[in-house]
Coordinates of C-alpha atoms in Angstrom, one line a residue:
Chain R
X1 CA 47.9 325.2 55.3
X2 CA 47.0 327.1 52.6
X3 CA 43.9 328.4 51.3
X4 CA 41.5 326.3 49.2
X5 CA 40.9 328.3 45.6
X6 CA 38.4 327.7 43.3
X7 CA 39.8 326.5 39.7
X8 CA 37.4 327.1 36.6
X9 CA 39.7 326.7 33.7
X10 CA 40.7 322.9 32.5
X11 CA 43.7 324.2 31.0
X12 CA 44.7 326.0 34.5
X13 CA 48.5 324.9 34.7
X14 CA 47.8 324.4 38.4
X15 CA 46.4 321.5 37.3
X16 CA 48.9 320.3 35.4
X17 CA 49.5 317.2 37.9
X18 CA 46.0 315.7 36.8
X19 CA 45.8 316.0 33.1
X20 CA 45.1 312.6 30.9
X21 CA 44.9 310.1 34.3
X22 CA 43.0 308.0 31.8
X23 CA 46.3 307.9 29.4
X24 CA 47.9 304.9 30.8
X25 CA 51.0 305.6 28.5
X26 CA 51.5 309.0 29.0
X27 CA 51.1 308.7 32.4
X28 CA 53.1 305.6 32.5
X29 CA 56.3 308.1 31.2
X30 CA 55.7 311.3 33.5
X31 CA 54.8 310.3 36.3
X32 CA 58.2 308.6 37.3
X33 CA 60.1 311.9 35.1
X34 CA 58.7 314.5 37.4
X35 CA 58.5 312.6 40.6
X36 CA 55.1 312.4 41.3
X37 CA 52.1 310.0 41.9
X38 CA 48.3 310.2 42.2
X39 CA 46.6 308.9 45.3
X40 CA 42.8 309.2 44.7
X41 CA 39.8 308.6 47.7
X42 CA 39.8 309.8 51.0
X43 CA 41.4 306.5 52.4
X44 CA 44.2 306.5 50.1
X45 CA 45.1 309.9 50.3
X46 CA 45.3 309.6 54.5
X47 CA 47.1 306.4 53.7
X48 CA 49.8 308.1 51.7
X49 CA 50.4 311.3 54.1
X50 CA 50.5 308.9 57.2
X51 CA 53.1 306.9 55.1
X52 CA 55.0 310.2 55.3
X53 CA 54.7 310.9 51.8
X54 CA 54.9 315.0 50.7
X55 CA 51.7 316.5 49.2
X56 CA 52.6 318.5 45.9
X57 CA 48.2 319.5 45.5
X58 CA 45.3 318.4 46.3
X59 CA 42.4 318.6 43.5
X60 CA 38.9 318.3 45.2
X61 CA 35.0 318.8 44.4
X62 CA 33.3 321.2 46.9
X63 CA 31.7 318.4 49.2
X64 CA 34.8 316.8 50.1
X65 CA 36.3 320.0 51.6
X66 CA 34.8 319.8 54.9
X67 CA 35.6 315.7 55.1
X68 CA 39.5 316.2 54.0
X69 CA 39.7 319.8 56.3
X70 CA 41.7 318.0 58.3
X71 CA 44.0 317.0 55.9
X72 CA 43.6 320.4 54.3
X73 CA 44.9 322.1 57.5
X74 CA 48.1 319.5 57.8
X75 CA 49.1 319.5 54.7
X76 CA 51.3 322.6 53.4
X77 CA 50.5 322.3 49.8
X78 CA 48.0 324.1 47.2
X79 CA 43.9 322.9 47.5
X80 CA 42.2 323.1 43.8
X81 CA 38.4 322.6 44.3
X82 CA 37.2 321.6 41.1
X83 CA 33.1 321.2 39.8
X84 CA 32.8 317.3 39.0
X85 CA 32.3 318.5 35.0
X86 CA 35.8 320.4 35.3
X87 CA 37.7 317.1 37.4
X88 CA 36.2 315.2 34.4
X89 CA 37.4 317.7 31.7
X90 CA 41.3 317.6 33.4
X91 CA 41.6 313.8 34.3
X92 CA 39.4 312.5 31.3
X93 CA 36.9 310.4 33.7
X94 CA 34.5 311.1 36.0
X95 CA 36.3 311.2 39.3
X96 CA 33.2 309.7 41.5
X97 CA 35.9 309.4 44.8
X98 CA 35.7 313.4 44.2
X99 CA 39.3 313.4 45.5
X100 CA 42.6 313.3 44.3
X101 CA 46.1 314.1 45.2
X102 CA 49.5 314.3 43.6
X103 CA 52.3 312.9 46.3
X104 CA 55.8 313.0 46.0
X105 CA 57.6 310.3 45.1
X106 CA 60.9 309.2 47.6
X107 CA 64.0 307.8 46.5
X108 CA 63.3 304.1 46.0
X109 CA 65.6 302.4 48.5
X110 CA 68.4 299.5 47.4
X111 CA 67.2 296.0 47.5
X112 CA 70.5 295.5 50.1
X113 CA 69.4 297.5 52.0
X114 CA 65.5 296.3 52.6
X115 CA 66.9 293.2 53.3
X116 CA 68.9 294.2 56.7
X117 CA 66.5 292.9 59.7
X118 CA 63.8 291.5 57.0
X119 CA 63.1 287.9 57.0
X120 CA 60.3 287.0 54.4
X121 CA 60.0 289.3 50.6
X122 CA 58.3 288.8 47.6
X123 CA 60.2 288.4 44.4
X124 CA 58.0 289.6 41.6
X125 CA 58.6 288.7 38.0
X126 CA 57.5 290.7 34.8
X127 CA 54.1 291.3 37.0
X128 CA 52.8 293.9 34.0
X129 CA 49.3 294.5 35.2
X130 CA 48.3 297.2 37.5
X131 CA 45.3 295.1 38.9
X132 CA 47.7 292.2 40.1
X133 CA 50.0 294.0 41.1
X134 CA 48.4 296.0 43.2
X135 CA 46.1 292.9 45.2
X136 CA 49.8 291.4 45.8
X137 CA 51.2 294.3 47.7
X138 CA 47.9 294.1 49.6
X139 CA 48.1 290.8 50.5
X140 CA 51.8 291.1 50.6
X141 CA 51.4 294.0 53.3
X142 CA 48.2 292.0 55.2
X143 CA 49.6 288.9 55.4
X144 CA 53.4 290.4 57.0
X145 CA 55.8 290.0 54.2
X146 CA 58.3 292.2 55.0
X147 CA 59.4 293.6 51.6
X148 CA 58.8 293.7 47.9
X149 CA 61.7 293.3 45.5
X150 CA 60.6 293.7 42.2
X151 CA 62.1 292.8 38.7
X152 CA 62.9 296.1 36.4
X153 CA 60.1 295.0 34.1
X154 CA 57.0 294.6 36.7
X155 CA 54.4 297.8 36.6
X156 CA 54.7 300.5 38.6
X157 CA 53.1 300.0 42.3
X158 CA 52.5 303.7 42.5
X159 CA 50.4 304.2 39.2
X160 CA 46.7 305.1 40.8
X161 CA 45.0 301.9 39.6
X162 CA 47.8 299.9 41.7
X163 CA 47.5 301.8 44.3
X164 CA 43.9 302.2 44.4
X165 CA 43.6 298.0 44.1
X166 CA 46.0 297.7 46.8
X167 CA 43.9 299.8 48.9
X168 CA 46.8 301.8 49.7
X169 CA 49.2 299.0 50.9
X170 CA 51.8 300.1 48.4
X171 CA 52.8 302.5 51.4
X172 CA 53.0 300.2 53.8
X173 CA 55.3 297.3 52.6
X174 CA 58.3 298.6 51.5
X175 CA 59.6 297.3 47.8
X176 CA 62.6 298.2 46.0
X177 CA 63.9 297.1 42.0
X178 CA 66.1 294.2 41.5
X179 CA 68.3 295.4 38.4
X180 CA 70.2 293.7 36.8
X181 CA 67.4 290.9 36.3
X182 CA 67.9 288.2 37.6
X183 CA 71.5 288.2 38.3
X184 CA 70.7 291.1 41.4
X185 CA 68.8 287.8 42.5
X186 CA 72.6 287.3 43.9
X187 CA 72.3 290.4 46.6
X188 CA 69.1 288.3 48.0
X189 CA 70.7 285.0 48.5
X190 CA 74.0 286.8 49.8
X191 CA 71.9 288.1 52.3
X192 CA 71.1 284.8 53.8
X193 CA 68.0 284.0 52.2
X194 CA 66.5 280.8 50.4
X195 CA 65.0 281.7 46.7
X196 CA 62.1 279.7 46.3
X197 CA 60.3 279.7 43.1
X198 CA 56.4 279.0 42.7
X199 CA 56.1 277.6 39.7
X200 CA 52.7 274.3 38.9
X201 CA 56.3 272.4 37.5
X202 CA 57.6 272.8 40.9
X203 CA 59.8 268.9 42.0
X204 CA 58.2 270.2 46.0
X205 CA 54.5 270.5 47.7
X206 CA 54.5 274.4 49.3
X207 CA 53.7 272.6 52.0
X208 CA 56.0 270.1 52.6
X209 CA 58.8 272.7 51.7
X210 CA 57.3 274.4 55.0
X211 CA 58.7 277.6 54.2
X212 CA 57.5 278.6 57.4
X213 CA 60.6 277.3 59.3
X214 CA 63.3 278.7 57.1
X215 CA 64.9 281.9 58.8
X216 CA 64.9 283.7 55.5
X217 CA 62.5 282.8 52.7
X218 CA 62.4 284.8 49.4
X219 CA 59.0 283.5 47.5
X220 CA 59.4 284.3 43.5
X221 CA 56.2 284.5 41.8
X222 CA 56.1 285.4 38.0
X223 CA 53.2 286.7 35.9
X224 CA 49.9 285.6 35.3
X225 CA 49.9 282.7 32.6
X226 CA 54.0 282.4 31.8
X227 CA 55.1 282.3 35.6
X228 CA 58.5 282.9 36.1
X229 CA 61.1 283.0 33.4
X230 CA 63.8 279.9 33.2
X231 CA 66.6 282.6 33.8
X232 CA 64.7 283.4 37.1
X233 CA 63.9 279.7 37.6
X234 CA 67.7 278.8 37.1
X235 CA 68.3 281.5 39.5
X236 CA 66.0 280.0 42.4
X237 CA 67.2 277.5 45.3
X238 CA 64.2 275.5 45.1
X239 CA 61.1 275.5 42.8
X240 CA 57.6 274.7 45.0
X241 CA 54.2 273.9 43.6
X242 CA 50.6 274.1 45.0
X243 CA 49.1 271.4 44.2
X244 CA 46.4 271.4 41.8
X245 CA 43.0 269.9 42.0
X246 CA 40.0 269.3 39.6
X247 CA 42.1 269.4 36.4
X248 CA 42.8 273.2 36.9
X249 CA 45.9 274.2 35.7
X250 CA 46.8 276.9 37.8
X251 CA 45.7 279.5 40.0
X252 CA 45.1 283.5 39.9
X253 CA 48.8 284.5 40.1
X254 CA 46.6 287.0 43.1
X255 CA 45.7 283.5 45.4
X256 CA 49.0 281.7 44.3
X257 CA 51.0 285.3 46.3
X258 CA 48.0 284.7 48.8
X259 CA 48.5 281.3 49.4
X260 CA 52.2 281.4 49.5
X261 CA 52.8 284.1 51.4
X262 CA 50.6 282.7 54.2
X263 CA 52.5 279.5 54.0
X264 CA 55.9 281.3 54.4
X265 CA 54.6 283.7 58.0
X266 CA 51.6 281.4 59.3
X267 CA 52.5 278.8 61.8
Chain O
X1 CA 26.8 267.9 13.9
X2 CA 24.4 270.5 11.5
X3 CA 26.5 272.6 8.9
X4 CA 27.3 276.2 10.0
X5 CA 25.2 279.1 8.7
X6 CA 26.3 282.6 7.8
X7 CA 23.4 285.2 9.8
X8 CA 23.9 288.6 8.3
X9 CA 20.8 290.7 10.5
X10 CA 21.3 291.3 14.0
X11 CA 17.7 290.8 14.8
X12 CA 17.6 287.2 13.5
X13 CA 16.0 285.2 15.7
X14 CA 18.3 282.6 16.1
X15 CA 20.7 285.0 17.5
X16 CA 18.3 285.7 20.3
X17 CA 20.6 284.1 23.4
X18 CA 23.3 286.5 22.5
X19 CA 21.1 289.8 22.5
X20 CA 22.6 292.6 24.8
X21 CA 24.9 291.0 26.7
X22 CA 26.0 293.7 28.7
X23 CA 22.8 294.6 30.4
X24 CA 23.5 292.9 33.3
X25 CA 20.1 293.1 34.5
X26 CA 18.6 292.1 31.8
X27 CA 20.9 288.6 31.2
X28 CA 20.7 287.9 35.3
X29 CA 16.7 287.8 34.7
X30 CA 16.8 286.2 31.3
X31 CA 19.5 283.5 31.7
X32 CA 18.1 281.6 34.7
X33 CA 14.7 281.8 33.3
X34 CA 15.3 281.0 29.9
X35 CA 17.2 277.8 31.7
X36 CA 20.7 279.0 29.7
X37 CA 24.2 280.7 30.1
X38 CA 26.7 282.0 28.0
X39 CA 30.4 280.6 27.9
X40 CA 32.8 282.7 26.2
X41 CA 36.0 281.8 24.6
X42 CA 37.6 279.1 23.0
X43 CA 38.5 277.3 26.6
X44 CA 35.8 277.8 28.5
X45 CA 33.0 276.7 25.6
X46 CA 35.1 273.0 25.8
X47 CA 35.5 273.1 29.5
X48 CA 31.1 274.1 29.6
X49 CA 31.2 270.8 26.8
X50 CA 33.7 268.8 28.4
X51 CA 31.3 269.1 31.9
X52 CA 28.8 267.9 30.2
X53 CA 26.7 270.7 29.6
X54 CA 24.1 270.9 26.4
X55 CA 25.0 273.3 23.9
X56 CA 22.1 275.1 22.7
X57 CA 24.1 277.3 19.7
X58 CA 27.5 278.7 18.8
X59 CA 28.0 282.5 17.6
X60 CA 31.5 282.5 15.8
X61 CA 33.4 284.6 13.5
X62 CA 34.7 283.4 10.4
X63 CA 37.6 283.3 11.8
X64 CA 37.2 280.6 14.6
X65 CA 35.7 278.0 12.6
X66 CA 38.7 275.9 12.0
X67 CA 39.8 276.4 15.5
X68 CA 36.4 275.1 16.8
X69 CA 35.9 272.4 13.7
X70 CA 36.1 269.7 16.4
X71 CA 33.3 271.1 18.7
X72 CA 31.4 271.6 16.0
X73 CA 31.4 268.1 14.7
X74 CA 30.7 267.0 18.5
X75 CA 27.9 269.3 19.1
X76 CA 24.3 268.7 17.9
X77 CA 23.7 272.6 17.8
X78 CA 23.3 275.1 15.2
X79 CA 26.7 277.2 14.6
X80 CA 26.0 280.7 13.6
X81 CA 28.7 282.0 12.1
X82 CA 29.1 286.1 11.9
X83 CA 31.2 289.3 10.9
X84 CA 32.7 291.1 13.9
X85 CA 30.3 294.2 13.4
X86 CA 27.6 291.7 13.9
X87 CA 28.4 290.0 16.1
X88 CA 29.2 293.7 18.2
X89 CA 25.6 294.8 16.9
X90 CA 23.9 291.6 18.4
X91 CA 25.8 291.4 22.2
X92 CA 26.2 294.9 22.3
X93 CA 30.2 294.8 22.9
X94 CA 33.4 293.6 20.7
X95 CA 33.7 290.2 21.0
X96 CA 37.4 289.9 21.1
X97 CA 37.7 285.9 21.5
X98 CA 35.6 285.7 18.6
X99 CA 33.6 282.4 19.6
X100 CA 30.4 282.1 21.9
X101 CA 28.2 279.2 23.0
X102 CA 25.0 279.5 24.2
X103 CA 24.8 276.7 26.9
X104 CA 21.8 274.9 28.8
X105 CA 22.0 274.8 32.5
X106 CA 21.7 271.7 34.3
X107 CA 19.3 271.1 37.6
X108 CA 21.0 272.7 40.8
X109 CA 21.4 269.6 43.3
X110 CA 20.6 270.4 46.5
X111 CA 22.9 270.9 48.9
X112 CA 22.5 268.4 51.3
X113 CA 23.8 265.8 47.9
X114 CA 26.8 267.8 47.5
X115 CA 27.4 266.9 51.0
X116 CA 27.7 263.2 50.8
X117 CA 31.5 262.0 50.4
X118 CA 32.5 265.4 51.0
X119 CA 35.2 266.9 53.5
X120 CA 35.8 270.5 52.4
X121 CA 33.1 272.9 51.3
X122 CA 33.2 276.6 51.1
X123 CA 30.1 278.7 52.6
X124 CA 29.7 282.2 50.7
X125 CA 27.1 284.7 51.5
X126 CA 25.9 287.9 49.8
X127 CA 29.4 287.3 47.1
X128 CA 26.9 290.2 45.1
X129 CA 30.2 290.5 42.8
X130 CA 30.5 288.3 39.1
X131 CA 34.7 288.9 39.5
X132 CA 35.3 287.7 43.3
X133 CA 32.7 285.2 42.3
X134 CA 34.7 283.8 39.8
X135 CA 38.3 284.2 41.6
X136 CA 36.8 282.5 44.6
X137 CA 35.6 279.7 42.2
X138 CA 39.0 279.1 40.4
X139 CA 41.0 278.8 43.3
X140 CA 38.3 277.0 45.2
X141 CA 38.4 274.0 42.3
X142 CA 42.1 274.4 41.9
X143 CA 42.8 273.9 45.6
X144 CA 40.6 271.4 46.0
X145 CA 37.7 271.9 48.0
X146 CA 34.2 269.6 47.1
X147 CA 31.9 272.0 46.5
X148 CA 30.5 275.6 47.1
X149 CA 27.6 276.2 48.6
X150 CA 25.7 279.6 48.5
X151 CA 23.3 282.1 50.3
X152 CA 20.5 283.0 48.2
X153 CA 21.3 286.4 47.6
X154 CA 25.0 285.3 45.9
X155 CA 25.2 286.2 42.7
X156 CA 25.0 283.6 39.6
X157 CA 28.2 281.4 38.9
X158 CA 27.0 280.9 35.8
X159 CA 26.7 284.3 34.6
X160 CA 29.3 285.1 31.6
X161 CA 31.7 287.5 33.6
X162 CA 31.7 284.8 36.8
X163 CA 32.6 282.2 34.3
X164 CA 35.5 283.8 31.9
X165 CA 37.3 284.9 35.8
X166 CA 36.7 281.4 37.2
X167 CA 38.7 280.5 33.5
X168 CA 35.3 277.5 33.6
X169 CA 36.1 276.4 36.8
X170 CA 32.7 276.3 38.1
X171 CA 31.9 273.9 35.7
X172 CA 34.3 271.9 38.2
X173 CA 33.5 271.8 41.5
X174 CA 29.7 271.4 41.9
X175 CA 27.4 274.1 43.9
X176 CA 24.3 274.0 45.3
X177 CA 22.1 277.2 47.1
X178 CA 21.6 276.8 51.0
X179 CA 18.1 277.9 51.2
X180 CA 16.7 279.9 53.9
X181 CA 19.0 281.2 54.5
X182 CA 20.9 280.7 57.5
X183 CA 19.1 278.5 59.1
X184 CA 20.0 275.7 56.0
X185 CA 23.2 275.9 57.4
X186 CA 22.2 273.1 59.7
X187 CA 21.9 270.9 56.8
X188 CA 26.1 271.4 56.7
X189 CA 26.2 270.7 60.7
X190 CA 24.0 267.8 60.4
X191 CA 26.4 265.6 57.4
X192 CA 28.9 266.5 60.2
X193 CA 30.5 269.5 59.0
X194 CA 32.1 271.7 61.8
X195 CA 31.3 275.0 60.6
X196 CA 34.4 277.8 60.5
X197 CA 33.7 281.2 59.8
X198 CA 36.3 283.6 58.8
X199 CA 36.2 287.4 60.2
X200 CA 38.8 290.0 61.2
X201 CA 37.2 289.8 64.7
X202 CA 37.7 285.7 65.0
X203 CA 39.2 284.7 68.4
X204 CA 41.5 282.1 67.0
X205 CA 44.0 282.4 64.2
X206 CA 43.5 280.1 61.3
X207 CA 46.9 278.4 61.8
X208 CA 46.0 277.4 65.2
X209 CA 42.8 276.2 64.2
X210 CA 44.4 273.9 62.0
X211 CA 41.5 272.9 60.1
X212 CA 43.5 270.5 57.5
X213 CA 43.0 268.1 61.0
X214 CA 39.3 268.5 60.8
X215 CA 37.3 265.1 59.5
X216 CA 35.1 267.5 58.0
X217 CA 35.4 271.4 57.3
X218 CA 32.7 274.4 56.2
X219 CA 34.5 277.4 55.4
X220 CA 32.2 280.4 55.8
X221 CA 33.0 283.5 53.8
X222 CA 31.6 286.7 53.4
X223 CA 31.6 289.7 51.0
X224 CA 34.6 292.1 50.3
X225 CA 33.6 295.0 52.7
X226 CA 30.9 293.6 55.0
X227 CA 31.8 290.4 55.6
X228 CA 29.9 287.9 57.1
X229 CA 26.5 288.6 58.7
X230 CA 25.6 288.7 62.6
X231 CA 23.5 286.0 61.5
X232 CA 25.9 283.7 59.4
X233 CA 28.3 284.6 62.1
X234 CA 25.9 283.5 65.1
X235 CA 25.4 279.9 63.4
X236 CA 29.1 279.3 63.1
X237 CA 31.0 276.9 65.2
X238 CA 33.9 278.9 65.7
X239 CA 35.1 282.3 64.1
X240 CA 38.5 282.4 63.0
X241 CA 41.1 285.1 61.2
X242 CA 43.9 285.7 59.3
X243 CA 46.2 287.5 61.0
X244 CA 46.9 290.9 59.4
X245 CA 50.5 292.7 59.9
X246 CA 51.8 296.2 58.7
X247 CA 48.4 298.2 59.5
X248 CA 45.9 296.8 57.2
X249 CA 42.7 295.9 58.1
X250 CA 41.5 292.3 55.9
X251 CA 42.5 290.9 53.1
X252 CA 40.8 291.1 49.6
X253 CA 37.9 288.3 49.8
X254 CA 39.5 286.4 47.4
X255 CA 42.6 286.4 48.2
X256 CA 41.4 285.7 51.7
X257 CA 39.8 282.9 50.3
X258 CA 42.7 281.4 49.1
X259 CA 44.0 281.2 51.9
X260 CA 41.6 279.4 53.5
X261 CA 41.3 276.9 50.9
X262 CA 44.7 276.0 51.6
X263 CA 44.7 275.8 55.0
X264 CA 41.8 273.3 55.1
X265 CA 43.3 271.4 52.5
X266 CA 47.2 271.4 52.3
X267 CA 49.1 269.2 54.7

């Protein structure tokens, strides 16, 4: 471990990790460039050493020494302890968790290889928002999925608001990028699995299709309001539906990964 | 239909329904009493019409009044028609979709009508928060459950946020309060309901519960975090869970609830 110092001066390049968190753009670009992410709350920040990710800092107010002193003593990397005012000066919000960490990214691994031993993924399309993203990796992680493949254009599920959603689960279901999109849709079926597509045009009930009792099942699931693209719906084996009742059109593209994902590991 | 009227001061008083619409306090207190919601947005003010609700008044900007010209003609309200800045001065926030409707509510019916003719309800209790509120509501109509029944302490499915996330699907499946709470949960047992309630720390897996076999089915679902209560829990038939993989300890309540929509419905 190292020491805990005090930091007083925003523009401390120390600090330079935690600058503009509230700059979805910028953060968006250098985040990825220098290799790092920002896990933020006690939980999350456990979450992501237990999930054997490397701490580059930690930046904490004075209470949450004593609760993270553990964590503190593990890790071998620089402790900033920050007054709230000055976490809110760097980060541009006021950081009421009180504690935040910047993790090393790892070398995303290739699709191929995630799908050695694995038996159900998620196929994610265009999935742009942080929010989404981040409840499906939970649910995808909760509910056993054993992998996320996602297209080159979906969010990133280490930006702190996807992680943060997903309640850490980003670390615990391992994802990797399909690219080129969707003909790397190829490397999934070539490994044995079925590509189904959930789509409210879909010819099949989820249900009927009993995913359930395929030995491989890839579930594709596009964004919230344009679903899956045709390219990616050309691209699929089958396309499924849930059925819809009451005149709704569709569901929260959240409960459609929910729902399907159950229906792939359940029974 | 009565012609539309420009309204140039904010403190009008025909604009009065719309005044500070982001103290949430305020509006939770006001709306119920005052025996009105707000729906916001193009959709949702025809799906509010379209379930039959009265409209009380429109707020639009200039912009929207061709868009709207049909529900204009329909309605027998007054249409208020105002500048942006306005219409920001008035609700207190940038109304981005342009168009609200002050609505009237209708009579709750209670629950033990709902329960007549129906086979699937969902049981929330303490659901505190407008967004799961409204999630659990979309995917409740969409997958087809009869109606929703709540604890007392559940927040309002009529109040604006719980209405834009449900995209106006509680306008679509009724609801009705179960009150005292629990002990009007015998009103569910005695139309015949078998009562299921869902907890990390059920004995049986959903799956194996199979409750799409059940003549009659009462899902019971409690807040993100908590969860039921030793109460709700103790007046429950059976407790059953989702089975969680990879580490994580429950599922987002809504996309928990999805889940368990589907299972009581599908098949």
């Amino acid at each position: 471990m190292s020491e805990p110092s005090t930091v007083t001066d925003p523009a401390d390049p120390r600090l330079a990790d935690y600058t503009g968190l509230t700059d979805v753009e910028l953060r968006r670009r250098r985040e990825p460039a220098e290799g790092l992410f920002i896990a933020e709350g006690e939980k999350v920040i456990r979450r992501a050493v237990e999930a054997g990710y490397r701490m580059r800092s930690m930046l904490l107010t004075p209470k949450w020494l004593d609760v993270m002193s553990d964590v503190i003593q593990a890790a071998d990397a620089p402790v900033h302890v920050v007054e709230p005012g000055l976490a809110e000066a760097v980060t541009g919000y006021h950081v009421h968790r009180g504690a935040l960490a910047s993790m090393e990214r790892k070398p995303l691994p290739e699709a191929a290889d995630l799908l050695v031993g694995a038996r159900r993924v998620a196929v994610l399309e265009g999935l742009v928002d942080h929010t989404n993203l981040g409840a499906i990796f939970r649910s995808a992680a909760a509910l056993g999925m054993d992998a996320v493949l996602l297209s080159p254009d979906c969010a990133d599920p280490l930006y702190r608001r996807a992680v943060k959603v997903s309640m850490g689960a980003v670390f615990a279901v391992p994802y990797a990028r399909l690219d080129p999109w969707p003909a790397a849709l190829e490397t999934v079926r070539a490994a044995g699995f079925q590509l189904l597509a959930l789509t409210p045009a879909g010819a099949d009930d989820l249900a009927q299709a009993a995913p359930h009792r395929l030995p491989k099942a890839a579930l594709m699931l596009g964004a919230e309001g344009d679903g899956l693209t045709q390219r990616a719906l050309a691209a699929a084996d089958r396309r499924v539906r849930i059925p819809m009742a009451h005149g709704i059109d569709s569901l929260n593209v959240g409960a459609a990964a929910a729902v399907a994902f159950y229906a792939v590991t359940a029974g």
